[in-house]
Tab-separated table of C-alpha atoms in Angstrom:
chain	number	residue	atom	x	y	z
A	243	UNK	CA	99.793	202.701	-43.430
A	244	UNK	CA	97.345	205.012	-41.226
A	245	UNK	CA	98.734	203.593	-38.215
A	246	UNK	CA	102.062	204.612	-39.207
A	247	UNK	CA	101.131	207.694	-40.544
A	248	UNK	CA	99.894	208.371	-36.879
A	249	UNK	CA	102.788	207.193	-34.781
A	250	UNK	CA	104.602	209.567	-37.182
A	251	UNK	CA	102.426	212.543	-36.317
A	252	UNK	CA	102.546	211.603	-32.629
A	253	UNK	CA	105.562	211.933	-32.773
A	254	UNK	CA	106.558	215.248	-34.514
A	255	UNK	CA	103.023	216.545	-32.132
A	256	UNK	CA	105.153	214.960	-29.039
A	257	UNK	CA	108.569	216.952	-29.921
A	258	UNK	CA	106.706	219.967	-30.826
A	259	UNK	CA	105.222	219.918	-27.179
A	260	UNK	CA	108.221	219.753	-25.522
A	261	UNK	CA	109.669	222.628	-27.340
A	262	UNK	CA	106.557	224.977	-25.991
A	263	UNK	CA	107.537	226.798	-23.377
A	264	UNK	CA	103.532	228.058	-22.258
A	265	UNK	CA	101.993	224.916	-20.761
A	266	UNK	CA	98.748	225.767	-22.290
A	267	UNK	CA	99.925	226.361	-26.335
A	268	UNK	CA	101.508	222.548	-26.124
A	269	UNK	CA	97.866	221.171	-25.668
A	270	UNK	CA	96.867	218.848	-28.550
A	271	UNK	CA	94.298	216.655	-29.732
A	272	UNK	CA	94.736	213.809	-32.164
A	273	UNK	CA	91.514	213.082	-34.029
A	274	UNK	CA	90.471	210.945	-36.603
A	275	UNK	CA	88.914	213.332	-39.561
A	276	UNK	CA	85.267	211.830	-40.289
A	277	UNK	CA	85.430	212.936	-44.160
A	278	UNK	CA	88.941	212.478	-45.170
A	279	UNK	CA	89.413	209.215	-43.069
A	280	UNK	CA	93.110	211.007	-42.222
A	281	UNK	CA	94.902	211.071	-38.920
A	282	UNK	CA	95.349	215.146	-37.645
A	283	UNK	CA	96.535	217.561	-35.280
A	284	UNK	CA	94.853	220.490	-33.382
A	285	UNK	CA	97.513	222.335	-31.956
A	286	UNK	CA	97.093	225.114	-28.724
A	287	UNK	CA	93.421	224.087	-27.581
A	288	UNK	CA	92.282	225.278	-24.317
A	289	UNK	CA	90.777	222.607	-22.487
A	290	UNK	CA	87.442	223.430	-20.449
A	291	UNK	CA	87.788	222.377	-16.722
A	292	UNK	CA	86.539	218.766	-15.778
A	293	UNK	CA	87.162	216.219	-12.654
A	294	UNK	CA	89.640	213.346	-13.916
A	295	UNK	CA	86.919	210.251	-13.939
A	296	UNK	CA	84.693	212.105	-16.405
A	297	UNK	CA	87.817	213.255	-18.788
A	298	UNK	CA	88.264	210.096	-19.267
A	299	UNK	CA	85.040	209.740	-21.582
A	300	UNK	CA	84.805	213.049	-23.210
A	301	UNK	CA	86.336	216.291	-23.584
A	302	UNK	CA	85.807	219.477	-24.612
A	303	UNK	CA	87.826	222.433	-26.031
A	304	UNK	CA	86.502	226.198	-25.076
A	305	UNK	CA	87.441	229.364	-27.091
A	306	UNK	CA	87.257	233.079	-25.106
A	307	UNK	CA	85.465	230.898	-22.370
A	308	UNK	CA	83.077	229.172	-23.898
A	309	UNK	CA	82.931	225.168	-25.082
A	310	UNK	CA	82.917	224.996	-28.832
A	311	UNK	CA	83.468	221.590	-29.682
A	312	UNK	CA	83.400	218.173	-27.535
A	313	UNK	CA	84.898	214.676	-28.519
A	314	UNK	CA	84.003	211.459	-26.929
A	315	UNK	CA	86.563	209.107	-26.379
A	316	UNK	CA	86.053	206.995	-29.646
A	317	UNK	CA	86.406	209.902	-31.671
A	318	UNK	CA	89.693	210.947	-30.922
A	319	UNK	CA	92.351	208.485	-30.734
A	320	UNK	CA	94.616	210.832	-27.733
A	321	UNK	CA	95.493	214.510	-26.436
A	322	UNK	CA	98.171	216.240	-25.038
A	323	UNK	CA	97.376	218.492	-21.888
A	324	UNK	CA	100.468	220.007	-20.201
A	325	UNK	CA	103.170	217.164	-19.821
A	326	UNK	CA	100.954	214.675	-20.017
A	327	UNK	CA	99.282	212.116	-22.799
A	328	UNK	CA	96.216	210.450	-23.075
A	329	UNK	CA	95.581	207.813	-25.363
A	330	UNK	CA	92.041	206.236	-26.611
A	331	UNK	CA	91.662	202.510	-25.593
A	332	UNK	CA	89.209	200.198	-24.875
A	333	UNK	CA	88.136	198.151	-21.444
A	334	UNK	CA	86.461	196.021	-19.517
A	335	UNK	CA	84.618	197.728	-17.276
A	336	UNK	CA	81.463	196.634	-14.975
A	337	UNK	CA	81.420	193.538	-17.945
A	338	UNK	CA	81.209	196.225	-20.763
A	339	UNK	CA	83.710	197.103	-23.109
A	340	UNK	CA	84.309	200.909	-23.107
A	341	UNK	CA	86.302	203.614	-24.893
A	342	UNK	CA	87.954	205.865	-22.560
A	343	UNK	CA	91.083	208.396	-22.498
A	344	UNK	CA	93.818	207.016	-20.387
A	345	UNK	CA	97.029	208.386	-18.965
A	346	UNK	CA	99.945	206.159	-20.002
A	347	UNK	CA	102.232	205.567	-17.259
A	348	UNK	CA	104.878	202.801	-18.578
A	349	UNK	CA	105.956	202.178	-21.743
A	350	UNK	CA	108.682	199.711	-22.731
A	351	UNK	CA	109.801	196.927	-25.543
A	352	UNK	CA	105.971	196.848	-26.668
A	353	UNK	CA	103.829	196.831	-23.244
A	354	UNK	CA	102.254	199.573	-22.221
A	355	UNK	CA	100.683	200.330	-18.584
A	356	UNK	CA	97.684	202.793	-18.665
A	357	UNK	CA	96.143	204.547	-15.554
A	358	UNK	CA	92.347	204.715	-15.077
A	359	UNK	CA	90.011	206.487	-12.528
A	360	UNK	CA	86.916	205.258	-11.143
A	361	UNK	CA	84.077	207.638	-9.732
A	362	UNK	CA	85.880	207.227	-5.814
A	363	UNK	CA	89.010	208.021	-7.228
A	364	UNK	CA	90.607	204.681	-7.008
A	365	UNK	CA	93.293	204.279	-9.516
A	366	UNK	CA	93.276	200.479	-11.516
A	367	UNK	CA	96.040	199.818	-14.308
A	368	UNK	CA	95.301	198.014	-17.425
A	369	UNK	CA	98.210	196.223	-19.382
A	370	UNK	CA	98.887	196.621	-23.073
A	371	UNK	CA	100.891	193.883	-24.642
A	372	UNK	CA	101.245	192.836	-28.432
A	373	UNK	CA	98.725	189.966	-28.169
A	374	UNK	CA	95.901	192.472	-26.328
A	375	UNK	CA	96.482	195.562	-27.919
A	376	UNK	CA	92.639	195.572	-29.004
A	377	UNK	CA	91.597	195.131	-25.434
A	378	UNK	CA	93.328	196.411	-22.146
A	379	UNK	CA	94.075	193.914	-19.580
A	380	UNK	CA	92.877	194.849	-16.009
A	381	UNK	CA	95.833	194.504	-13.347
A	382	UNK	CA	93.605	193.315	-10.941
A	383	UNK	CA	92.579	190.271	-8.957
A	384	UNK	CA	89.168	189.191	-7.939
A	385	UNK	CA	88.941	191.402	-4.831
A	386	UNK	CA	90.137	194.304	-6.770
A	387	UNK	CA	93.393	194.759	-5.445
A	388	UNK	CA	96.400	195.709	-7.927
A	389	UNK	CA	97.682	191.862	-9.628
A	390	UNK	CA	100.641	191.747	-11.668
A	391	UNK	CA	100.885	187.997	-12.527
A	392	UNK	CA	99.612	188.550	-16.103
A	393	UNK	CA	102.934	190.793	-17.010
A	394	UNK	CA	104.734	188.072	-14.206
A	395	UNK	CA	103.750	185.439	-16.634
A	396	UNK	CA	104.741	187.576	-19.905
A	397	UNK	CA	108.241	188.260	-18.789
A	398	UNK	CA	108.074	184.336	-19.326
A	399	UNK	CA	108.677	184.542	-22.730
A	400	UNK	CA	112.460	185.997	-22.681
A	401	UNK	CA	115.270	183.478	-22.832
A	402	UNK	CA	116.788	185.124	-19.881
A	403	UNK	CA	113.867	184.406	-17.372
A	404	UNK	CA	115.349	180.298	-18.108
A	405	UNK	CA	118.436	181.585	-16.025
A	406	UNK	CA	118.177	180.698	-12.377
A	407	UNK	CA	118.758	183.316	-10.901
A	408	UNK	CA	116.512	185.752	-13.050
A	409	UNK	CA	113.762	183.616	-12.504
A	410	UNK	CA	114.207	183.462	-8.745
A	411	UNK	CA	114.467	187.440	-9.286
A	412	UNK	CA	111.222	187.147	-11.009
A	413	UNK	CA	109.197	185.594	-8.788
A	414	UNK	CA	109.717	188.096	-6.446
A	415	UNK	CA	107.550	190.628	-8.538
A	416	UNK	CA	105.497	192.976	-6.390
A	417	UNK	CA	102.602	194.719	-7.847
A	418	UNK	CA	103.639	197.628	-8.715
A	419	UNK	CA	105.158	199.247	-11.737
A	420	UNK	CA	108.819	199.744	-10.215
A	421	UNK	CA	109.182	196.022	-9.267
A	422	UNK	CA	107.736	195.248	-12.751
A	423	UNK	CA	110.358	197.835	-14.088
A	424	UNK	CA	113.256	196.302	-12.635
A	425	UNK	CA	112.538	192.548	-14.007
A	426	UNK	CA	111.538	194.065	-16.836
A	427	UNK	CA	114.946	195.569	-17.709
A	428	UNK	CA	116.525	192.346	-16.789
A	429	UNK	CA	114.912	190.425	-19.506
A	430	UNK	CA	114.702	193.129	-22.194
A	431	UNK	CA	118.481	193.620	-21.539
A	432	UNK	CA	119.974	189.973	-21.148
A	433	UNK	CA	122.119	191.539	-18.617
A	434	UNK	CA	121.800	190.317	-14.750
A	435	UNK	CA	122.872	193.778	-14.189
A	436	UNK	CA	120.211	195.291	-14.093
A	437	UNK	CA	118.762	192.720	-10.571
A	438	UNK	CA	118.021	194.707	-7.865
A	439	UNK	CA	119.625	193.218	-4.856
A	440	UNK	CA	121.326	193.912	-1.269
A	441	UNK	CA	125.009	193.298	-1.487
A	442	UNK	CA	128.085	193.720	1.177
A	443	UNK	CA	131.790	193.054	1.330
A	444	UNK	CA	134.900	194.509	2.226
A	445	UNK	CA	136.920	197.470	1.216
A	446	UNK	CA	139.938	198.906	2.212
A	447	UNK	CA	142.206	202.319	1.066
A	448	UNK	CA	144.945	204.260	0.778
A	449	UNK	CA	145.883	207.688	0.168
A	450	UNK	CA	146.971	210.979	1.570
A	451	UNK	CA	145.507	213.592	3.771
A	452	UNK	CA	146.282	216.386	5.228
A	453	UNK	CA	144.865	218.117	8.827
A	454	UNK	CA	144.477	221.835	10.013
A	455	UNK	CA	143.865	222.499	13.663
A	456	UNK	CA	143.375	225.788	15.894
A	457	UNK	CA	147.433	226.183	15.895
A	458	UNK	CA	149.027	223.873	14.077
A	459	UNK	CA	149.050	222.989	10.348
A	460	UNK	CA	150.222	219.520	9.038
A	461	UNK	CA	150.682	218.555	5.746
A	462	UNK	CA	149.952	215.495	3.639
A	463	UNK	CA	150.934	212.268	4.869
A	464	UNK	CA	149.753	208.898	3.785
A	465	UNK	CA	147.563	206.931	5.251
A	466	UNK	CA	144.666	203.911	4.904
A	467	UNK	CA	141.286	202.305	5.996
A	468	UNK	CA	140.023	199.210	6.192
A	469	UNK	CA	136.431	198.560	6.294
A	470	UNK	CA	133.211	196.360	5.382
A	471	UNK	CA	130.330	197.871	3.470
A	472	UNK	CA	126.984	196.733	2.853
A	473	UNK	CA	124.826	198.043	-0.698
A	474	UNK	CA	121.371	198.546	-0.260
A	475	UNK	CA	118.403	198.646	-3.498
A	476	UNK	CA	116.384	201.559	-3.231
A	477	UNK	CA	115.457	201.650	-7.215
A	478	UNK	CA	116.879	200.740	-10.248
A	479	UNK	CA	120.092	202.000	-10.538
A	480	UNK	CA	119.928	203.889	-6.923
A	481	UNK	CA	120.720	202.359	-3.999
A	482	UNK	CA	121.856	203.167	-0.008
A	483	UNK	CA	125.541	202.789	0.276
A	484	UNK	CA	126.792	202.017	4.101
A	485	UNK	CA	130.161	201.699	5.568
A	486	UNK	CA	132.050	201.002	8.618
A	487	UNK	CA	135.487	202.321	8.396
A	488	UNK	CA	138.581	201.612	10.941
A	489	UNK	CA	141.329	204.698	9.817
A	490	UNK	CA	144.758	205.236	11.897
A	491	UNK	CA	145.859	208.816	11.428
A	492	UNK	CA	149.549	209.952	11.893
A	493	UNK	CA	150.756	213.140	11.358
A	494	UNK	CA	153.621	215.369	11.878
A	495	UNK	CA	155.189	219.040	11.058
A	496	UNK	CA	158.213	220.985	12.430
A	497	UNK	CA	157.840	224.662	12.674
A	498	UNK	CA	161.445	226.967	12.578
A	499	UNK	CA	161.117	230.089	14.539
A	500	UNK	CA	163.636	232.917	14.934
A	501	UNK	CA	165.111	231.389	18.498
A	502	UNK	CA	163.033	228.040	18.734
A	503	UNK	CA	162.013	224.816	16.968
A	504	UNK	CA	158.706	222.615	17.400
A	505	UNK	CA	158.300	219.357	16.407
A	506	UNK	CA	154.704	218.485	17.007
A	507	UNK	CA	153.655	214.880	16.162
A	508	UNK	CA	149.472	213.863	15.961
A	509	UNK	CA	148.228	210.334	16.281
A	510	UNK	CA	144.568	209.762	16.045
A	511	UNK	CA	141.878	206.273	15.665
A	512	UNK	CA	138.643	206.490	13.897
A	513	UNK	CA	135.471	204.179	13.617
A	514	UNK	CA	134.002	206.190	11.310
A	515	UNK	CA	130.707	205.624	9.174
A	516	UNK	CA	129.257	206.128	6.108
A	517	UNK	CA	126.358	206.669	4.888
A	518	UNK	CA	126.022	207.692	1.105
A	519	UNK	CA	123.991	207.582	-2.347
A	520	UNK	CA	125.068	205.932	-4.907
A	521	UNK	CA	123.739	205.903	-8.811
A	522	UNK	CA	125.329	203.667	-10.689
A	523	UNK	CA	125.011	204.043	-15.106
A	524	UNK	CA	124.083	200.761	-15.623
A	525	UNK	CA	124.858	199.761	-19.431
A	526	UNK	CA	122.659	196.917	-20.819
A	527	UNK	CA	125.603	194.955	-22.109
A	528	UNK	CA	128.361	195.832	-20.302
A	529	UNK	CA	130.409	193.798	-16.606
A	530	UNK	CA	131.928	197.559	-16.502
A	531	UNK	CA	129.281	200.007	-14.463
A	532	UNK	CA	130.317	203.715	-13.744
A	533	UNK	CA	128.869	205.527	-10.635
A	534	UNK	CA	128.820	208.239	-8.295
A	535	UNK	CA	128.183	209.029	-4.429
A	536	UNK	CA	127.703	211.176	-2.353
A	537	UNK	CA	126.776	211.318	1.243
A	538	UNK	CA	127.815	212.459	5.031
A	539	UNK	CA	130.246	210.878	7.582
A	540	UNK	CA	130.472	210.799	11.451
A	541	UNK	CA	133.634	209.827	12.626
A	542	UNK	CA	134.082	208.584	16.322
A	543	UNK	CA	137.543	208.856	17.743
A	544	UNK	CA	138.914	205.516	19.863
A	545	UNK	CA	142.288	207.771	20.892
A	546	UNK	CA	143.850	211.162	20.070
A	547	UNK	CA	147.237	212.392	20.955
A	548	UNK	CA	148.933	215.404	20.148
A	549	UNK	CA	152.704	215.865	21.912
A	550	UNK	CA	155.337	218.707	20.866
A	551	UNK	CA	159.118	218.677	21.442
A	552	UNK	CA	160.513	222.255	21.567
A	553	UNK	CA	164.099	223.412	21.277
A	554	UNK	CA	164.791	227.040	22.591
A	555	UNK	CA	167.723	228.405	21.674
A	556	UNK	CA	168.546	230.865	24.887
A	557	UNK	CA	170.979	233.970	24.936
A	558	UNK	CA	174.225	232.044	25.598
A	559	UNK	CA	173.427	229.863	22.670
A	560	UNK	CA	172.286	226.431	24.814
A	561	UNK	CA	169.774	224.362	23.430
A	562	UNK	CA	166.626	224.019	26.109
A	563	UNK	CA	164.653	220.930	25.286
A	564	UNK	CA	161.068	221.133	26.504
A	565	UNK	CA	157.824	218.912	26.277
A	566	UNK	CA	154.031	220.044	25.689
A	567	UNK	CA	150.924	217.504	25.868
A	568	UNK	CA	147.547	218.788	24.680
A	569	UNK	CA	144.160	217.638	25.702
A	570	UNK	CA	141.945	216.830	22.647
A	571	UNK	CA	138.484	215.591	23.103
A	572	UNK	CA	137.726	212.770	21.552
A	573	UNK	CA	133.591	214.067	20.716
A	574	UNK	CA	132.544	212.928	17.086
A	575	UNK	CA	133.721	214.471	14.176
A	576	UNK	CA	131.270	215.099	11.237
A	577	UNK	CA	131.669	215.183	7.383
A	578	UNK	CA	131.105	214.704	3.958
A	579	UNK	CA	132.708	212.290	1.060
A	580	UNK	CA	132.384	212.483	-2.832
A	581	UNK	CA	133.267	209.677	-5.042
A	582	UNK	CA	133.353	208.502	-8.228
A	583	UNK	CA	134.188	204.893	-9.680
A	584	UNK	CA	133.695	201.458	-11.515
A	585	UNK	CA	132.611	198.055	-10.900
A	586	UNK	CA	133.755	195.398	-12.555
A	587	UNK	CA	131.004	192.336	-12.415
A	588	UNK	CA	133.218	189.264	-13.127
A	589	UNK	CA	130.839	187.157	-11.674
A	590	UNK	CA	126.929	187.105	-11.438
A	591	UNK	CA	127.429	187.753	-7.328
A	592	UNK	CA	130.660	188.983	-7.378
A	593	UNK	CA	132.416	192.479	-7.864
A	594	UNK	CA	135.091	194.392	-7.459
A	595	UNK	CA	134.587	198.511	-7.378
A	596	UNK	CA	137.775	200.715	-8.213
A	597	UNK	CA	137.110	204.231	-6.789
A	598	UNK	CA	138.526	207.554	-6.047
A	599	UNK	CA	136.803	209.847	-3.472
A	600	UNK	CA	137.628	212.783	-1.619
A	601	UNK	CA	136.481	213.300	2.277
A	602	UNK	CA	136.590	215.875	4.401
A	603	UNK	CA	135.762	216.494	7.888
A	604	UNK	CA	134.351	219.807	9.417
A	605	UNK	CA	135.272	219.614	12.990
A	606	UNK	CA	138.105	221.596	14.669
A	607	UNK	CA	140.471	218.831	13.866
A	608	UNK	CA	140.041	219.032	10.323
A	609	UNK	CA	141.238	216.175	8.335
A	610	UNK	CA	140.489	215.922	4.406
A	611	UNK	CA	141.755	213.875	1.913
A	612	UNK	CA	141.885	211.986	-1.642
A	613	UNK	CA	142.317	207.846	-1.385
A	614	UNK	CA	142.073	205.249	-4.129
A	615	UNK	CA	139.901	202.387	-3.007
A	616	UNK	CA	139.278	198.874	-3.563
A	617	UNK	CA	136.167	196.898	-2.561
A	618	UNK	CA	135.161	193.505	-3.247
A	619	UNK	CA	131.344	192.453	-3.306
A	620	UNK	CA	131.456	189.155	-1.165
């Protein structure tokens, strides 16, 4: 019942916090009372100043300046200072078991990751699972270096981690709390969705755009791309999205003057490529998975052309017919496309992503544009 009663004041303390808008009047301690055995609060303590290695043991609240009270680590059991918390666990330490105040820096489906500083300033992580709660698990092998096969081997006990392909994901674990994180998600979730991995494929497009140059103004015409793309993992649910795009442009407008006509026709090839961020809302049960990118474009022209017919109508009323050409460089073109879509997972390594975007280009030339596109993960 007192451990409840404590989560409970933990809690209301936590909101209560994050409703303060001075940094210092959100500072809290959560203490033990001696006499009445009950779980309590001090609200809007000033802390007094102390390096992070000895906070860890003790600290001390000041009033106008001066320290009035101290707590050691076993008499509190955590404090709030600024954004952070602190919690009061126990470790092994130098072959000791010890009572010290430690930042928590993962929490998750009942295991906890805490943060401790030694006198150099070297940071080691000690596990919290259900079956250790009493004492924290160091992270770290016999040379001291960070060692995440204890949480490797706890992931063990999800039926997803029997799946092929989770456990290959698995055992690719790094030791640190992102690449925990990941794997994590996987098996807390039942949903391969969540595997970080590098994917490519093709896509291709069609829709209508519309170009604006020094003198001439054309108006929407359709037109497509073809293209492969390749998806790399930066973190869960963020990853580099690449492209290489072949477009074919064709354009044309007729402009009526008082004696004259112009017919002025554009043809242009692109290679262009792609570079964007993409975040994808990844839903824990779900083969449907919204996201949004964003990133620039360089486009590299293989041919331009740009030829208008003109019809002058003279004082006699005959029709002269002549011809301009116009010399367009073909230089890159840069630029920037937004997006938005879905991707359908209808297999574990296969997708296919529905998605509308908008690009434009910022050159002279300028050429923007809203396609529907269709990709499939290969």
């Amino acid at each position: 019942m007192n451990k409840l009663y404590y989560y409970i004041l933990t809690l209301i303390g936590t909101l209560f916090s994050f409703t303060t808008i001075n940094a210092q009047n959100s500072n809290l301690i959560f203490y033990r009372d001696s006499i009445t055995g009950c779980n309590t609060i001090i609200h809007n303590v000033t802390f007094a100043e102390s390096n992070i290695h000895l906070s860890q043991y003790k600290i001390a609240i000041t009033l106008n300046g001066k320290i009035v009270k101290e707590f050691r680590a076993d008499q509190i059991t955590g404090y709030r200072k600024g954004k952070k918390l602190y919690y009061s666990k126990k470790i092994k330490l130098n072959g000791n078991n010890i009572h010290v105040l430690l930042n928590r820096v993962y929490a998750e489906d009942s295991i906890y990751i805490y943060e401790y500083v030694d006198n150099n300033e070297n940071k080691i992580l000690y596990a919290e699972t259900p079956k250790d709660s009493i004492l924290l698990i160091p992270l770290v092998n016999d040379k001291n270096k960070r060692d995440f096969s204890y949480l490797r081997k706890y992931l063990d006990k999800y039926p997803i981690s029997q799946d092929n392909e989770v456990k290959s994901y698995l055992n690719t674990m790094k030791n640190n709390i992102n690449s925990f994180y990941s794997r994590h998600m996987v098996c807390i979730t039942e949903n391969t969705n969540h595997i970080i991995k590098f994917r490519w494929g093709l896509t291709a497009g069609v829709g209508f755009s519309n170009l604006k140059t020094d003198t001439y103004s054309f108006g929407n015409k359709m037109n497509g791309y073809i293209g492969v793309f390749a998806d790399i993992p930066i973190v869960q649910g963020l990853s580099l999205y690449a492209e290489g795009l072949f477009i074919p442009y064709g354009f044309s407008c007729i402009n009526n003057f008082e004696k004259s006509i112009s017919h002025t026709v554009y043809n242009r090839t692109d290679i262009t490529s792609n570079l964007l961020i993409r975040h994808s809302f990844r839903k824990n049960e779900s083969k449907w998975i919204p996201y949004i990118q964003l990133g620039p474009q360089i486009s590299f022209p293989l041919s331009k052309d740009m030829k208008s017919q003109i019809q002058i109508i003279d004082n006699e009323g005959f029709t002269q017919v002549g011809y301009e050409s116009f010399n367009l460089k073909t230089s890159p073109d840069f630029g920037f496309i937004l997006s938005g879509g879905v991707e359908y997972k209808f297999q574990t390594n296969h997708s296919l992503f529905f998605e509308l975007r908008y690009r434009q280009n910022t050159g002279k030339e300028n050429i923007n544009g809203l396609y529907l596109s269709l990709s499939y993960n290969l």
